PDB file of C-alpha atoms in Angstrom:
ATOM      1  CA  UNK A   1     -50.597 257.701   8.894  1.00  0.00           C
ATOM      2  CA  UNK A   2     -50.686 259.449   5.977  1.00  0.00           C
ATOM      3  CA  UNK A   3     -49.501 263.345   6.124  1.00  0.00           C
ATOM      4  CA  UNK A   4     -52.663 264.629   6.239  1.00  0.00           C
ATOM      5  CA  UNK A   5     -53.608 262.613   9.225  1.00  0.00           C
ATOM      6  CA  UNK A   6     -50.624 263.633  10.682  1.00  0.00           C
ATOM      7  CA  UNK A   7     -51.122 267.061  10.388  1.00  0.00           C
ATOM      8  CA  UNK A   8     -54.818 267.160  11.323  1.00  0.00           C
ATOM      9  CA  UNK A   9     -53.732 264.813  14.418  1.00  0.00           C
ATOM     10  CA  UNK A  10     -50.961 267.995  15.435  1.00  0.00           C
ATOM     11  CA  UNK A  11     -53.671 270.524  14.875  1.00  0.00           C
ATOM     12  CA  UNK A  12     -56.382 268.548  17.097  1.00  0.00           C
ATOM     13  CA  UNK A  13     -53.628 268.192  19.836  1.00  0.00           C
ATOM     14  CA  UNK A  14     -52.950 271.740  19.838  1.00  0.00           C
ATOM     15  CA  UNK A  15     -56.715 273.152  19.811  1.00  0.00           C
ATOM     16  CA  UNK A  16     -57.350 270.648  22.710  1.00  0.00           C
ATOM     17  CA  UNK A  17     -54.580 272.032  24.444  1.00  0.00           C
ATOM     18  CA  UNK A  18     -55.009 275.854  23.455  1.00  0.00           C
ATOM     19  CA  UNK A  19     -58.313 276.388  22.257  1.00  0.00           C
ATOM     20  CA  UNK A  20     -59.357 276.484  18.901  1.00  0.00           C
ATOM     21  CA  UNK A  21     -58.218 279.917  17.259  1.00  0.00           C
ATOM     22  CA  UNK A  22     -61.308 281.776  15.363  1.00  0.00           C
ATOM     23  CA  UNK A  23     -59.233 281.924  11.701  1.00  0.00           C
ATOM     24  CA  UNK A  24     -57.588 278.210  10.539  1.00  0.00           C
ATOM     25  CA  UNK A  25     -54.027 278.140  10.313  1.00  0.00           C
ATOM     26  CA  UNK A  26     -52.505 279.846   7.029  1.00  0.00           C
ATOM     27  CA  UNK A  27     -49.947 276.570   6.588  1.00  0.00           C
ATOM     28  CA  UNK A  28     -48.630 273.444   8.635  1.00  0.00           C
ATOM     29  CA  UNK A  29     -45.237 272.252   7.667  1.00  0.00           C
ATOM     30  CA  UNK A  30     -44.730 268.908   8.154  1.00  0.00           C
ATOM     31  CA  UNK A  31     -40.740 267.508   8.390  1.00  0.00           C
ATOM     32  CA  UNK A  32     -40.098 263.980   7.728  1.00  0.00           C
ATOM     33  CA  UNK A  33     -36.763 262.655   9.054  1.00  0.00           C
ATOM     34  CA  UNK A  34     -35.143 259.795   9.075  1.00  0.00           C
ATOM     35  CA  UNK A  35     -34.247 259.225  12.095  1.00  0.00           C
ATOM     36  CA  UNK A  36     -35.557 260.804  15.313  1.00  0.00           C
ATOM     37  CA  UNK A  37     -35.580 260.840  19.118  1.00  0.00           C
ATOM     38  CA  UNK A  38     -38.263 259.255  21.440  1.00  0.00           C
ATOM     39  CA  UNK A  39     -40.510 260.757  23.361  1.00  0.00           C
ATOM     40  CA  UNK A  40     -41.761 259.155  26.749  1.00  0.00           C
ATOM     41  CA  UNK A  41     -45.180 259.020  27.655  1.00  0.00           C
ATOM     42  CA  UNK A  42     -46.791 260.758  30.198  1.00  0.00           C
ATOM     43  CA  UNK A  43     -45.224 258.888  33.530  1.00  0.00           C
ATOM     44  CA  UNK A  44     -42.425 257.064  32.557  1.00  0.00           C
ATOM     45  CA  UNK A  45     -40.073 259.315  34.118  1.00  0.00           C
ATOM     46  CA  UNK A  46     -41.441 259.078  37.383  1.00  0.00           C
ATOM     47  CA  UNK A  47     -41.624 254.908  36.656  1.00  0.00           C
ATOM     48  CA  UNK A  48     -37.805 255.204  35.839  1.00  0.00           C
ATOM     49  CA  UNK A  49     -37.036 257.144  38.803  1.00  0.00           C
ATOM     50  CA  UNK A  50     -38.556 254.643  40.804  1.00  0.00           C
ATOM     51  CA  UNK A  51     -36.761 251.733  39.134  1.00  0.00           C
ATOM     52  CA  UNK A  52     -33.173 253.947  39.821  1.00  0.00           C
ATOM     53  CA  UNK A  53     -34.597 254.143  43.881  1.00  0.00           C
ATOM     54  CA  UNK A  54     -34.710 250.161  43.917  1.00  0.00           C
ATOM     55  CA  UNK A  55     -31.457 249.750  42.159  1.00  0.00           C
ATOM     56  CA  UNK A  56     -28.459 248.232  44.140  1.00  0.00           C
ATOM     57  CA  UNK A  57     -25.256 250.946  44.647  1.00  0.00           C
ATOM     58  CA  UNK A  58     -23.471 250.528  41.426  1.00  0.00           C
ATOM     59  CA  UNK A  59     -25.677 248.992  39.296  1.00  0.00           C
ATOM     60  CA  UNK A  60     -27.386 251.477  36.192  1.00  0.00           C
ATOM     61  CA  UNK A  61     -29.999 251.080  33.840  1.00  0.00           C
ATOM     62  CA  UNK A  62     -28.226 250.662  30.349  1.00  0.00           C
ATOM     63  CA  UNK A  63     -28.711 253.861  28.035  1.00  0.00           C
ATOM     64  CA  UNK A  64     -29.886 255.790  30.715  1.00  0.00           C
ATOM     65  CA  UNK A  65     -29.126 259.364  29.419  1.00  0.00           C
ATOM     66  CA  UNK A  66     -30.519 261.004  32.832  1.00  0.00           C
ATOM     67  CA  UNK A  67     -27.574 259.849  35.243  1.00  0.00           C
ATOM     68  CA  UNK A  68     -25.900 262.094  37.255  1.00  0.00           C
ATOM     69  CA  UNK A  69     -22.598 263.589  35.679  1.00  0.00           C
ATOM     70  CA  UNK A  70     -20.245 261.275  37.177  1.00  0.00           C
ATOM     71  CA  UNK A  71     -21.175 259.020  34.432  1.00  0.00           C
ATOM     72  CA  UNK A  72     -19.567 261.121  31.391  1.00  0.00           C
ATOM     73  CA  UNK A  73     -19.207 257.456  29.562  1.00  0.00           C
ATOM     74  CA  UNK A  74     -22.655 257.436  29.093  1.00  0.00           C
ATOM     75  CA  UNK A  75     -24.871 258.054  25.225  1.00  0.00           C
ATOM     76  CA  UNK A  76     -27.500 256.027  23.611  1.00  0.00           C
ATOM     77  CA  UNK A  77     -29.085 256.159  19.883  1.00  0.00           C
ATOM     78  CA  UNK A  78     -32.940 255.731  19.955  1.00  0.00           C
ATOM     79  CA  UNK A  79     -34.708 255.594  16.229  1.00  0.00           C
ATOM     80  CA  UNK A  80     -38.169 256.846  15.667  1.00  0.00           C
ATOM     81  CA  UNK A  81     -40.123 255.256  12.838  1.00  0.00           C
ATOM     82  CA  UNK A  82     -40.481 256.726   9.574  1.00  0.00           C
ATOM     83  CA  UNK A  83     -44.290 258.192   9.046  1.00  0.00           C
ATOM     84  CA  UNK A  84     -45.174 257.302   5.069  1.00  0.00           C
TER      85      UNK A  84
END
């Protein structure tokens, strides 16, 4: 996507969720890093929780960074793809 769509893609998300304000916005920023963190769609969480519910006593889902704190040995890395 090219920044433009990207920005006109953050705006449409936000007027569907908020309404569309009467004046346009005086400036959108958009930040373009290198690396970034994942977001999960809409019911993977609840998918996940019920994968955890099946899983023998013992036995974890690798890079699962939502365990309990008795894990402490725990971290993962996820990349996001660069937008250009």
């Amino acid at each position: 996507m090219s920044d433009e769509e990207i920005k006109q893609d953050a705006l449409d998300n936000v007027y569907r969720a908020f309404g569309k304000p009467e004046e346009e916005p005086e400036f959108v920023h958009l930040f373009h890093y290198d690396k970034g963190l994942n977001i999960a769609k809409p019911g993977s969480y609840g998918k996940l929780d019920a994968v955890r519910n099946e899983m023998p006593k013992g036995v974890f889902l690798a890079g699962d960074s939502s365990l309990k704190p008795v894990l402490k040995q725990r971290s993962s890395v996820v990349s996001a793809p660069q937008f250009s």
